[in-house]
Amino acid sequence: MKTNYLFEYYPHNSLLFRLNPLFKLIVLIAFCVLSALPNIWTVSISALISLFFTLSSGKHIRTQFFSMWKIFIFFILTGIIKYITSNSIQDGVFFCTRLITMTAAGLLFYSTTKLSALRRLLSKIISKKAADLFVMMLSFLPLIFKTAEELKEARYSRSFKSDKRVLRSFKLITIPLLIEMFQKVDEMADAWYSRGYNSDK
Protein backbone atom coordinates (compact mmCIF):
# COMPACT_ATOMS: atom_id res chain seq x y z
CA MET A 1 0.00 0.00 0.00
CA LYS A 2 1.36 3.42 -0.99
CA THR A 3 2.28 5.75 1.84
CA ASN A 4 0.06 8.82 2.03
CA TYR A 5 2.53 11.72 2.12
CA LEU A 6 1.43 15.24 3.00
CA PHE A 7 0.98 17.76 0.17
CA GLU A 8 1.51 15.09 -2.49
CA TYR A 9 -0.65 14.85 -5.61
CA TYR A 10 -3.12 11.96 -5.83
CA PRO A 11 -5.38 11.51 -8.88
CA HIS A 12 -9.10 11.54 -8.19
CA ASN A 13 -12.26 12.30 -10.13
CA SER A 14 -13.61 15.45 -8.51
CA LEU A 15 -14.11 19.12 -9.41
CA LEU A 16 -10.78 20.44 -8.11
CA PHE A 17 -8.79 17.87 -10.10
CA ARG A 18 -10.43 19.00 -13.34
CA LEU A 19 -9.81 22.73 -12.87
CA ASN A 20 -7.02 24.59 -14.65
CA PRO A 21 -3.85 24.53 -12.45
CA LEU A 22 -3.08 28.19 -13.10
CA PHE A 23 -6.64 29.15 -12.18
CA LYS A 24 -6.31 27.17 -8.94
CA LEU A 25 -3.06 28.99 -8.09
CA ILE A 26 -4.73 32.39 -8.58
CA VAL A 27 -7.74 31.28 -6.52
CA LEU A 28 -5.42 29.99 -3.76
CA ILE A 29 -3.70 33.37 -3.47
CA ALA A 30 -7.02 35.24 -3.49
CA PHE A 31 -8.49 32.77 -1.01
CA CYS A 32 -5.64 33.25 1.47
CA VAL A 33 -5.96 37.04 1.18
CA LEU A 34 -9.71 36.77 1.74
CA SER A 35 -9.19 34.50 4.76
CA ALA A 36 -6.83 37.04 6.32
CA LEU A 37 -9.43 39.82 6.28
CA PRO A 38 -10.63 40.77 9.80
CA ASN A 39 -14.26 39.98 9.10
CA ILE A 40 -16.43 37.29 10.66
CA TRP A 41 -18.16 36.49 7.36
CA THR A 42 -15.00 36.10 5.25
CA VAL A 43 -13.38 33.86 7.87
CA SER A 44 -16.50 31.73 8.30
CA ILE A 45 -17.18 31.37 4.56
CA SER A 46 -13.52 30.56 3.84
CA ALA A 47 -13.51 27.88 6.54
CA LEU A 48 -16.72 26.30 5.23
CA ILE A 49 -15.42 26.29 1.64
CA SER A 50 -12.15 24.65 2.72
CA LEU A 51 -14.02 22.05 4.78
CA PHE A 52 -16.41 21.24 1.93
CA PHE A 53 -13.69 20.69 -0.68
CA THR A 54 -11.47 18.80 1.78
CA LEU A 55 -14.25 16.33 2.57
CA SER A 56 -15.41 15.97 -1.06
CA SER A 57 -12.05 15.62 -2.85
CA GLY A 58 -11.27 12.00 -2.05
CA LYS A 59 -10.06 9.73 0.73
CA HIS A 60 -6.37 10.58 0.27
CA ILE A 61 -6.93 14.29 0.86
CA ARG A 62 -9.11 13.65 3.90
CA THR A 63 -6.42 11.35 5.29
CA GLN A 64 -3.74 13.98 4.72
CA PHE A 65 -5.85 16.68 6.35
CA PHE A 66 -6.65 14.72 9.51
CA SER A 67 -3.07 13.44 9.79
CA MET A 68 -1.97 17.04 10.42
CA TRP A 69 -3.63 17.06 13.84
CA LYS A 70 -0.33 17.86 15.56
CA ILE A 71 0.01 21.00 13.44
CA PHE A 72 -3.57 21.93 14.25
CA ILE A 73 -2.85 21.60 17.98
CA PHE A 74 -0.03 24.10 17.49
CA PHE A 75 -2.47 26.42 15.68
CA ILE A 76 -4.92 26.11 18.57
CA LEU A 77 -2.16 27.05 21.01
CA THR A 78 -1.33 30.12 18.91
CA GLY A 79 -5.03 31.01 19.01
CA ILE A 80 -4.96 30.77 22.80
CA ILE A 81 -1.90 33.04 22.90
CA LYS A 82 -3.72 35.48 20.61
CA TYR A 83 -6.69 35.41 22.98
CA ILE A 84 -4.44 36.11 25.98
CA THR A 85 -2.64 39.01 24.28
CA SER A 86 -5.77 40.58 22.79
CA ASN A 87 -8.18 39.64 25.60
CA SER A 88 -10.71 38.64 22.94
CA ILE A 89 -12.03 35.11 22.44
CA GLN A 90 -13.21 36.06 18.95
CA ASP A 91 -9.71 37.15 17.89
CA GLY A 92 -8.22 33.91 19.22
CA VAL A 93 -10.78 31.72 17.44
CA PHE A 94 -10.46 33.65 14.18
CA PHE A 95 -6.66 33.52 14.26
CA CYS A 96 -6.68 29.75 14.77
CA THR A 97 -9.37 29.28 12.11
CA ARG A 98 -7.41 31.33 9.57
CA LEU A 99 -4.29 29.20 10.04
CA ILE A 100 -6.21 25.93 9.65
CA THR A 101 -8.17 27.28 6.67
CA MET A 102 -5.05 28.45 4.82
CA THR A 103 -3.31 25.14 5.51
CA ALA A 104 -6.32 23.26 4.13
CA ALA A 105 -6.35 25.50 1.04
CA GLY A 106 -2.67 24.83 0.42
CA LEU A 107 -3.21 21.10 0.91
CA LEU A 108 -6.08 21.13 -1.59
CA PHE A 109 -3.95 22.96 -4.17
CA TYR A 110 -0.97 20.63 -3.89
CA SER A 111 -2.98 17.41 -3.64
CA THR A 112 -5.16 18.17 -6.67
CA THR A 113 -2.59 19.82 -8.96
CA LYS A 114 0.10 18.31 -11.15
CA LEU A 115 3.02 20.73 -10.90
CA SER A 116 4.19 19.64 -14.34
CA ALA A 117 0.87 20.83 -15.79
CA LEU A 118 1.21 24.12 -13.92
CA ARG A 119 4.72 24.57 -15.33
CA ARG A 120 3.49 24.07 -18.90
CA LEU A 121 0.80 26.71 -18.45
CA LEU A 122 3.13 29.20 -16.76
CA SER A 123 5.72 28.81 -19.53
CA LYS A 124 3.12 30.21 -21.97
CA ILE A 125 2.76 33.37 -19.88
CA ILE A 126 6.25 33.95 -18.50
CA SER A 127 9.66 32.71 -19.58
CA LYS A 128 10.31 28.96 -19.43
CA LYS A 129 13.21 29.56 -17.04
CA ALA A 130 11.04 31.58 -14.63
CA ALA A 131 8.28 28.95 -14.82
CA ASP A 132 10.77 26.16 -14.05
CA LEU A 133 12.21 28.03 -11.06
CA PHE A 134 8.75 28.88 -9.69
CA VAL A 135 7.51 25.28 -9.93
CA MET A 136 10.75 24.01 -8.42
CA MET A 137 10.17 26.34 -5.47
CA LEU A 138 6.62 25.00 -5.08
CA SER A 139 7.83 21.40 -5.24
CA PHE A 140 9.95 21.76 -2.13
CA LEU A 141 7.01 21.77 0.31
CA PRO A 142 5.74 18.26 -0.54
CA LEU A 143 9.35 17.12 -0.88
CA ILE A 144 10.15 18.22 2.69
CA PHE A 145 7.17 16.35 4.14
CA LYS A 146 7.88 13.26 2.05
CA THR A 147 11.55 13.19 3.06
CA ALA A 148 10.68 13.67 6.74
CA GLU A 149 8.18 10.80 6.57
CA GLU A 150 10.70 8.54 4.84
CA LEU A 151 13.27 9.28 7.56
CA LYS A 152 10.69 8.44 10.24
CA GLU A 153 9.82 5.17 8.52
CA ALA A 154 13.52 4.31 8.30
CA ARG A 155 13.91 4.88 12.05
CA TYR A 156 10.91 2.68 12.81
CA SER A 157 12.25 -0.09 10.55
CA ARG A 158 15.42 -0.07 12.67
CA SER A 159 13.34 -0.32 15.89
CA PHE A 160 14.38 3.20 16.83
CA LYS A 161 12.76 4.47 20.02
CA SER A 162 12.07 8.18 20.19
CA ASP A 163 14.04 10.02 22.85
CA LYS A 164 12.15 11.95 25.51
CA ARG A 165 14.75 14.70 25.39
CA VAL A 166 13.23 17.29 23.07
CA LEU A 167 16.47 18.90 21.86
CA ARG A 168 18.07 15.55 21.04
CA SER A 169 14.95 14.38 19.20
CA PHE A 170 14.88 17.66 17.29
CA LYS A 171 18.52 17.20 16.30
CA LEU A 172 17.93 13.62 15.16
CA ILE A 173 15.16 14.84 12.87
CA THR A 174 16.49 18.14 11.50
CA ILE A 175 20.10 17.22 10.69
CA PRO A 176 19.27 14.13 8.56
CA LEU A 177 16.44 16.09 6.94
CA LEU A 178 18.76 18.96 5.97
CA ILE A 179 21.32 16.51 4.57
CA GLU A 180 18.63 14.72 2.56
CA MET A 181 17.27 18.00 1.20
CA PHE A 182 20.72 19.20 0.09
CA GLN A 183 21.27 15.87 -1.65
CA LYS A 184 17.92 16.13 -3.42
CA VAL A 185 18.73 19.68 -4.55
CA ASP A 186 21.98 18.39 -6.08
CA GLU A 187 20.09 15.56 -7.77
CA MET A 188 17.55 18.00 -9.21
CA ALA A 189 20.31 20.29 -10.48
CA ASP A 190 22.12 17.35 -12.10
CA ALA A 191 18.86 16.23 -13.74
CA TRP A 192 18.28 19.71 -15.17
CA TYR A 193 21.78 20.05 -16.59
CA SER A 194 21.62 16.52 -18.03
CA ARG A 195 18.61 17.75 -20.04
CA GLY A 196 20.58 20.66 -21.45
CA TYR A 197 19.41 23.37 -19.05
CA ASN A 198 21.47 26.56 -19.31
CA SER A 199 20.94 29.34 -16.75
CA ASP A 200 22.45 31.91 -19.14
CA LYS A 201 19.67 31.50 -21.70
Tab-separated table of C-alpha atoms in Angstrom:
chain	number	residue	atom	x	y	z
A	1	MET	CA	0.000	0.000	0.000
A	2	LYS	CA	1.355	3.422	-0.993
A	3	THR	CA	2.276	5.748	1.844
A	4	ASN	CA	0.062	8.824	2.025
A	5	TYR	CA	2.532	11.722	2.117
A	6	LEU	CA	1.434	15.245	3.004
A	7	PHE	CA	0.975	17.763	0.172
A	8	GLU	CA	1.511	15.090	-2.490
A	9	TYR	CA	-0.648	14.851	-5.605
A	10	TYR	CA	-3.118	11.959	-5.834
A	11	PRO	CA	-5.381	11.508	-8.880
A	12	HIS	CA	-9.095	11.537	-8.192
A	13	ASN	CA	-12.262	12.302	-10.127
A	14	SER	CA	-13.609	15.455	-8.507
A	15	LEU	CA	-14.106	19.117	-9.411
A	16	LEU	CA	-10.781	20.439	-8.107
A	17	PHE	CA	-8.789	17.872	-10.095
A	18	ARG	CA	-10.433	19.004	-13.338
A	19	LEU	CA	-9.809	22.729	-12.867
A	20	ASN	CA	-7.020	24.590	-14.647
A	21	PRO	CA	-3.853	24.528	-12.453
A	22	LEU	CA	-3.077	28.195	-13.103
A	23	PHE	CA	-6.635	29.149	-12.178
A	24	LYS	CA	-6.309	27.174	-8.939
A	25	LEU	CA	-3.056	28.993	-8.094
A	26	ILE	CA	-4.727	32.391	-8.580
A	27	VAL	CA	-7.744	31.281	-6.515
A	28	LEU	CA	-5.417	29.991	-3.761
A	29	ILE	CA	-3.697	33.373	-3.468
A	30	ALA	CA	-7.019	35.244	-3.494
A	31	PHE	CA	-8.494	32.774	-1.006
A	32	CYS	CA	-5.645	33.251	1.474
A	33	VAL	CA	-5.958	37.044	1.182
A	34	LEU	CA	-9.706	36.768	1.742
A	35	SER	CA	-9.192	34.497	4.760
A	36	ALA	CA	-6.829	37.039	6.316
A	37	LEU	CA	-9.426	39.824	6.279
A	38	PRO	CA	-10.626	40.771	9.801
A	39	ASN	CA	-14.259	39.977	9.096
A	40	ILE	CA	-16.431	37.287	10.655
A	41	TRP	CA	-18.157	36.489	7.365
A	42	THR	CA	-15.001	36.098	5.255
A	43	VAL	CA	-13.377	33.861	7.874
A	44	SER	CA	-16.504	31.731	8.298
A	45	ILE	CA	-17.181	31.370	4.560
A	46	SER	CA	-13.522	30.558	3.839
A	47	ALA	CA	-13.507	27.884	6.543
A	48	LEU	CA	-16.718	26.302	5.226
A	49	ILE	CA	-15.422	26.290	1.636
A	50	SER	CA	-12.149	24.649	2.720
A	51	LEU	CA	-14.015	22.050	4.780
A	52	PHE	CA	-16.409	21.244	1.931
A	53	PHE	CA	-13.688	20.692	-0.677
A	54	THR	CA	-11.472	18.802	1.776
A	55	LEU	CA	-14.248	16.327	2.571
A	56	SER	CA	-15.414	15.971	-1.065
A	57	SER	CA	-12.053	15.616	-2.848
A	58	GLY	CA	-11.272	12.000	-2.050
A	59	LYS	CA	-10.059	9.733	0.726
A	60	HIS	CA	-6.369	10.578	0.271
A	61	ILE	CA	-6.930	14.293	0.858
A	62	ARG	CA	-9.110	13.645	3.900
A	63	THR	CA	-6.423	11.348	5.287
A	64	GLN	CA	-3.736	13.982	4.724
A	65	PHE	CA	-5.849	16.681	6.349
A	66	PHE	CA	-6.646	14.722	9.510
A	67	SER	CA	-3.067	13.442	9.788
A	68	MET	CA	-1.970	17.037	10.418
A	69	TRP	CA	-3.631	17.063	13.836
A	70	LYS	CA	-0.334	17.865	15.557
A	71	ILE	CA	0.014	21.001	13.437
A	72	PHE	CA	-3.568	21.928	14.254
A	73	ILE	CA	-2.852	21.601	17.980
A	74	PHE	CA	-0.033	24.098	17.490
A	75	PHE	CA	-2.471	26.419	15.677
A	76	ILE	CA	-4.922	26.111	18.575
A	77	LEU	CA	-2.157	27.050	21.010
A	78	THR	CA	-1.328	30.118	18.913
A	79	GLY	CA	-5.025	31.012	19.008
A	80	ILE	CA	-4.962	30.770	22.804
A	81	ILE	CA	-1.897	33.040	22.900
A	82	LYS	CA	-3.725	35.475	20.608
A	83	TYR	CA	-6.689	35.412	22.984
A	84	ILE	CA	-4.441	36.111	25.980
A	85	THR	CA	-2.644	39.005	24.280
A	86	SER	CA	-5.769	40.584	22.788
A	87	ASN	CA	-8.180	39.643	25.602
A	88	SER	CA	-10.710	38.643	22.941
A	89	ILE	CA	-12.030	35.110	22.442
A	90	GLN	CA	-13.207	36.057	18.954
A	91	ASP	CA	-9.706	37.154	17.893
A	92	GLY	CA	-8.217	33.911	19.216
A	93	VAL	CA	-10.782	31.718	17.438
A	94	PHE	CA	-10.464	33.651	14.182
A	95	PHE	CA	-6.664	33.523	14.261
A	96	CYS	CA	-6.676	29.753	14.767
A	97	THR	CA	-9.369	29.278	12.108
A	98	ARG	CA	-7.405	31.330	9.572
A	99	LEU	CA	-4.294	29.200	10.043
A	100	ILE	CA	-6.207	25.929	9.648
A	101	THR	CA	-8.169	27.283	6.668
A	102	MET	CA	-5.049	28.454	4.819
A	103	THR	CA	-3.312	25.142	5.514
A	104	ALA	CA	-6.316	23.260	4.135
A	105	ALA	CA	-6.354	25.495	1.037
A	106	GLY	CA	-2.666	24.829	0.418
A	107	LEU	CA	-3.210	21.097	0.911
A	108	LEU	CA	-6.081	21.132	-1.593
A	109	PHE	CA	-3.953	22.960	-4.167
A	110	TYR	CA	-0.969	20.631	-3.887
A	111	SER	CA	-2.979	17.408	-3.637
A	112	THR	CA	-5.160	18.175	-6.672
A	113	THR	CA	-2.592	19.821	-8.962
A	114	LYS	CA	0.101	18.314	-11.147
A	115	LEU	CA	3.016	20.733	-10.899
A	116	SER	CA	4.189	19.642	-14.336
A	117	ALA	CA	0.874	20.829	-15.794
A	118	LEU	CA	1.212	24.120	-13.919
A	119	ARG	CA	4.725	24.567	-15.325
A	120	ARG	CA	3.486	24.066	-18.899
A	121	LEU	CA	0.801	26.705	-18.446
A	122	LEU	CA	3.129	29.196	-16.755
A	123	SER	CA	5.724	28.815	-19.534
A	124	LYS	CA	3.121	30.210	-21.965
A	125	ILE	CA	2.757	33.375	-19.882
A	126	ILE	CA	6.248	33.947	-18.496
A	127	SER	CA	9.659	32.706	-19.583
A	128	LYS	CA	10.315	28.963	-19.426
A	129	LYS	CA	13.211	29.561	-17.036
A	130	ALA	CA	11.036	31.582	-14.633
A	131	ALA	CA	8.283	28.945	-14.823
A	132	ASP	CA	10.767	26.164	-14.046
A	133	LEU	CA	12.205	28.025	-11.062
A	134	PHE	CA	8.748	28.879	-9.686
A	135	VAL	CA	7.511	25.284	-9.930
A	136	MET	CA	10.755	24.008	-8.416
A	137	MET	CA	10.172	26.340	-5.468
A	138	LEU	CA	6.619	24.998	-5.078
A	139	SER	CA	7.825	21.399	-5.244
A	140	PHE	CA	9.953	21.761	-2.126
A	141	LEU	CA	7.013	21.774	0.313
A	142	PRO	CA	5.745	18.264	-0.541
A	143	LEU	CA	9.351	17.124	-0.875
A	144	ILE	CA	10.154	18.223	2.694
A	145	PHE	CA	7.167	16.355	4.143
A	146	LYS	CA	7.878	13.258	2.045
A	147	THR	CA	11.547	13.194	3.062
A	148	ALA	CA	10.679	13.665	6.744
A	149	GLU	CA	8.182	10.796	6.568
A	150	GLU	CA	10.703	8.538	4.836
A	151	LEU	CA	13.268	9.280	7.559
A	152	LYS	CA	10.693	8.443	10.241
A	153	GLU	CA	9.821	5.167	8.516
A	154	ALA	CA	13.522	4.311	8.298
A	155	ARG	CA	13.913	4.876	12.050
A	156	TYR	CA	10.907	2.677	12.807
A	157	SER	CA	12.249	-0.089	10.550
A	158	ARG	CA	15.417	-0.068	12.668
A	159	SER	CA	13.343	-0.316	15.894
A	160	PHE	CA	14.380	3.204	16.828
A	161	LYS	CA	12.763	4.467	20.019
A	162	SER	CA	12.073	8.183	20.194
A	163	ASP	CA	14.041	10.020	22.846
A	164	LYS	CA	12.152	11.947	25.506
A	165	ARG	CA	14.747	14.702	25.392
A	166	VAL	CA	13.228	17.287	23.069
A	167	LEU	CA	16.467	18.896	21.859
A	168	ARG	CA	18.067	15.549	21.035
A	169	SER	CA	14.955	14.383	19.199
A	170	PHE	CA	14.877	17.660	17.291
A	171	LYS	CA	18.523	17.204	16.296
A	172	LEU	CA	17.929	13.622	15.164
A	173	ILE	CA	15.159	14.842	12.873
A	174	THR	CA	16.489	18.141	11.495
A	175	ILE	CA	20.100	17.224	10.686
A	176	PRO	CA	19.275	14.127	8.559
A	177	LEU	CA	16.439	16.093	6.945
A	178	LEU	CA	18.763	18.959	5.968
A	179	ILE	CA	21.319	16.511	4.568
A	180	GLU	CA	18.634	14.717	2.557
A	181	MET	CA	17.269	18.000	1.204
A	182	PHE	CA	20.723	19.203	0.091
A	183	GLN	CA	21.268	15.874	-1.647
A	184	LYS	CA	17.920	16.133	-3.418
A	185	VAL	CA	18.732	19.682	-4.550
A	186	ASP	CA	21.984	18.394	-6.084
A	187	GLU	CA	20.091	15.561	-7.773
A	188	MET	CA	17.546	17.997	-9.211
A	189	ALA	CA	20.308	20.288	-10.484
A	190	ASP	CA	22.117	17.349	-12.101
A	191	ALA	CA	18.862	16.231	-13.740
A	192	TRP	CA	18.279	19.713	-15.170
A	193	TYR	CA	21.778	20.048	-16.585
A	194	SER	CA	21.623	16.521	-18.033
A	195	ARG	CA	18.613	17.748	-20.038
A	196	GLY	CA	20.583	20.662	-21.450
A	197	TYR	CA	19.406	23.371	-19.047
A	198	ASN	CA	21.466	26.564	-19.311
A	199	SER	CA	20.938	29.341	-16.750
A	200	ASP	CA	22.450	31.915	-19.138
A	201	LYS	CA	19.671	31.504	-21.696
